[in-house]
PDB file of C-alpha atoms in Angstrom:
ATOM      1  CA  TYR A 541     -95.499-148.677 108.613  1.00  0.00           C
ATOM      2  CA  ARG A 542     -92.586-146.387 109.524  1.00  0.00           C
ATOM      3  CA  ASP A 543     -93.578-146.068 113.176  1.00  0.00           C
ATOM      4  CA  ILE A 544     -94.007-149.798 113.543  1.00  0.00           C
ATOM      5  CA  LYS A 545     -90.494-150.270 112.159  1.00  0.00           C
ATOM      6  CA  LYS A 546     -89.210-147.587 114.584  1.00  0.00           C
ATOM      7  CA  PHE A 547     -90.384-149.786 117.463  1.00  0.00           C
ATOM      8  CA  GLY A 548     -88.557-152.768 115.990  1.00  0.00           C
ATOM      9  CA  MET A 549     -91.741-154.602 115.100  1.00  0.00           C
ATOM     10  CA  LYS A 550     -92.340-156.528 111.892  1.00  0.00           C
ATOM     11  CA  ILE A 551     -95.460-156.585 109.748  1.00  0.00           C
ATOM     12  CA  PRO A 552     -97.267-159.047 109.737  1.00  0.00           C
ATOM     13  CA  ASP A 553     -95.198-161.140 112.173  1.00  0.00           C
ATOM     14  CA  ASP A 554     -95.690-158.875 115.215  1.00  0.00           C
ATOM     15  CA  ILE A 555     -98.656-156.769 114.137  1.00  0.00           C
ATOM     16  CA  SER A 556    -101.201-156.776 111.312  1.00  0.00           C
ATOM     17  CA  ILE A 557    -102.280-153.641 109.489  1.00  0.00           C
ATOM     18  CA  VAL A 558    -105.732-153.339 107.894  1.00  0.00           C
ATOM     19  CA  GLY A 559    -107.078-150.344 106.015  1.00  0.00           C
ATOM     20  CA  TYR A 560    -110.503-149.329 104.753  1.00  0.00           C
ATOM     21  CA  ASP A 561    -111.717-148.257 101.286  1.00  0.00           C
ATOM     22  CA  ASP A 562    -109.089-150.168  99.275  1.00  0.00           C
ATOM     23  CA  ILE A 563    -107.524-147.031  97.830  1.00  0.00           C
ATOM     24  CA  MET A 564    -105.510-147.424  94.627  1.00  0.00           C
ATOM     25  CA  LEU A 565    -102.197-147.330  96.518  1.00  0.00           C
ATOM     26  CA  SER A 566    -103.087-150.246  98.825  1.00  0.00           C
ATOM     27  CA  PRO A 567    -101.712-153.021  96.594  1.00  0.00           C
ATOM     28  CA  ILE A 568     -98.536-151.132  95.602  1.00  0.00           C
ATOM     29  CA  PHE A 569     -97.055-150.292  99.022  1.00  0.00           C
ATOM     30  CA  ASP A 570     -93.758-152.017  99.857  1.00  0.00           C
ATOM     31  CA  MET A 571     -95.941-154.327 101.931  1.00  0.00           C
ATOM     32  CA  PRO A 572     -99.349-154.447 100.164  1.00  0.00           C
ATOM     33  CA  LEU A 573    -102.109-153.405 102.580  1.00  0.00           C
ATOM     34  CA  THR A 574    -104.973-155.702 103.557  1.00  0.00           C
ATOM     35  CA  THR A 575    -108.097-153.591 103.297  1.00  0.00           C
ATOM     36  CA  VAL A 576    -111.879-153.571 103.241  1.00  0.00           C
ATOM     37  CA  HIS A 577    -113.078-152.900  99.712  1.00  0.00           C
ATOM     38  CA  GLN A 578    -116.322-151.000  99.253  1.00  0.00           C
ATOM     39  CA  PRO A 579    -118.301-151.392  96.005  1.00  0.00           C
ATOM     40  CA  ILE A 580    -117.761-147.754  94.967  1.00  0.00           C
ATOM     41  CA  LYS A 581    -119.339-148.117  91.499  1.00  0.00           C
ATOM     42  CA  GLU A 582    -122.509-149.634  92.978  1.00  0.00           C
ATOM     43  CA  ILE A 583    -122.647-146.905  95.639  1.00  0.00           C
ATOM     44  CA  GLY A 584    -122.401-144.259  92.910  1.00  0.00           C
ATOM     45  CA  LYS A 585    -124.982-145.927  90.652  1.00  0.00           C
ATOM     46  CA  ASN A 586    -127.476-146.287  93.498  1.00  0.00           C
ATOM     47  CA  SER A 587    -126.911-142.690  94.632  1.00  0.00           C
ATOM     48  CA  ILE A 588    -127.611-141.328  91.154  1.00  0.00           C
ATOM     49  CA  LYS A 589    -130.637-143.599  90.727  1.00  0.00           C
ATOM     50  CA  LEU A 590    -132.132-142.416  94.027  1.00  0.00           C
ATOM     51  CA  MET A 591    -131.392-138.767  93.269  1.00  0.00           C
ATOM     52  CA  LEU A 592    -132.929-138.934  89.779  1.00  0.00           C
ATOM     53  CA  ASN A 593    -135.964-140.734  91.159  1.00  0.00           C
ATOM     54  CA  LEU A 594    -136.480-137.973  93.730  1.00  0.00           C
ATOM     55  CA  MET A 595    -136.019-135.234  91.133  1.00  0.00           C
ATOM     56  CA  SER A 596    -138.396-136.749  88.573  1.00  0.00           C
ATOM     57  CA  ASN A 597    -141.049-137.892  91.019  1.00  0.00           C
ATOM     58  CA  GLY A 598    -141.043-134.812  93.238  1.00  0.00           C
ATOM     59  CA  LYS A 599    -142.998-136.642  95.921  1.00  0.00           C
ATOM     60  CA  LYS A 600    -141.742-137.383  99.378  1.00  0.00           C
ATOM     61  CA  LYS A 601    -141.037-141.091  99.618  1.00  0.00           C
ATOM     62  CA  GLU A 602    -140.241-143.530 102.346  1.00  0.00           C
ATOM     63  CA  PRO A 603    -136.490-143.851 102.884  1.00  0.00           C
ATOM     64  CA  GLU A 604    -135.029-146.635 100.816  1.00  0.00           C
ATOM     65  CA  ILE A 605    -132.448-148.924 102.380  1.00  0.00           C
ATOM     66  CA  ILE A 606    -129.890-150.360 100.035  1.00  0.00           C
ATOM     67  CA  LYS A 607    -127.400-152.867 101.399  1.00  0.00           C
ATOM     68  CA  LEU A 608    -124.191-153.481  99.529  1.00  0.00           C
ATOM     69  CA  LYS A 609    -121.647-156.084 100.505  1.00  0.00           C
ATOM     70  CA  PRO A 610    -118.044-155.022 101.129  1.00  0.00           C
ATOM     71  CA  SER A 611    -115.231-157.505 100.649  1.00  0.00           C
ATOM     72  CA  MET A 612    -111.892-158.071 102.332  1.00  0.00           C
ATOM     73  CA  MET A 613    -108.825-157.728 100.128  1.00  0.00           C
ATOM     74  CA  VAL A 614    -106.268-159.836 101.999  1.00  0.00           C
ATOM     75  CA  ARG A 615    -102.709-158.829 101.218  1.00  0.00           C
ATOM     76  CA  GLU A 616     -99.291-159.113 102.838  1.00  0.00           C
ATOM     77  CA  SER A 617     -99.880-156.733 105.778  1.00  0.00           C
ATOM     78  CA  THR A 618    -101.747-159.451 107.708  1.00  0.00           C
ATOM     79  CA  LYS A 619    -101.483-163.137 108.405  1.00  0.00           C
ATOM     80  CA  LEU A 620    -105.256-163.271 108.002  1.00  0.00           C
ATOM     81  CA  LYS A 621    -106.636-166.320 106.268  1.00  0.00           C
ATOM     82  CA  VAL A 622    -109.894-166.002 104.350  1.00  0.00           C
ATOM     83  CA  ILE A 623    -112.474-168.624 105.307  1.00  0.00           C
ATOM     84  CA  LYS A 624    -115.134-169.158 102.665  1.00  0.00           C
TER      85      LYS A 624
END
């Protein structure tokens, strides 16, 4: 944000900023950051489930593919419009 201001640019008028992981500070910046939110709780639950399954079963298994859907948290750092 500081460097963009140094160049005389304005967020989101001249440039949009998008982050990833939706850290806790994202919504509380002076200009709240648009970011990709990952389902951290679901990632953790699935990781533990897979690990416990491997530990209790002890057998080599086929790799399991788990797909989780991220979401976009649109905030003031972009002019992005969400299309549903």
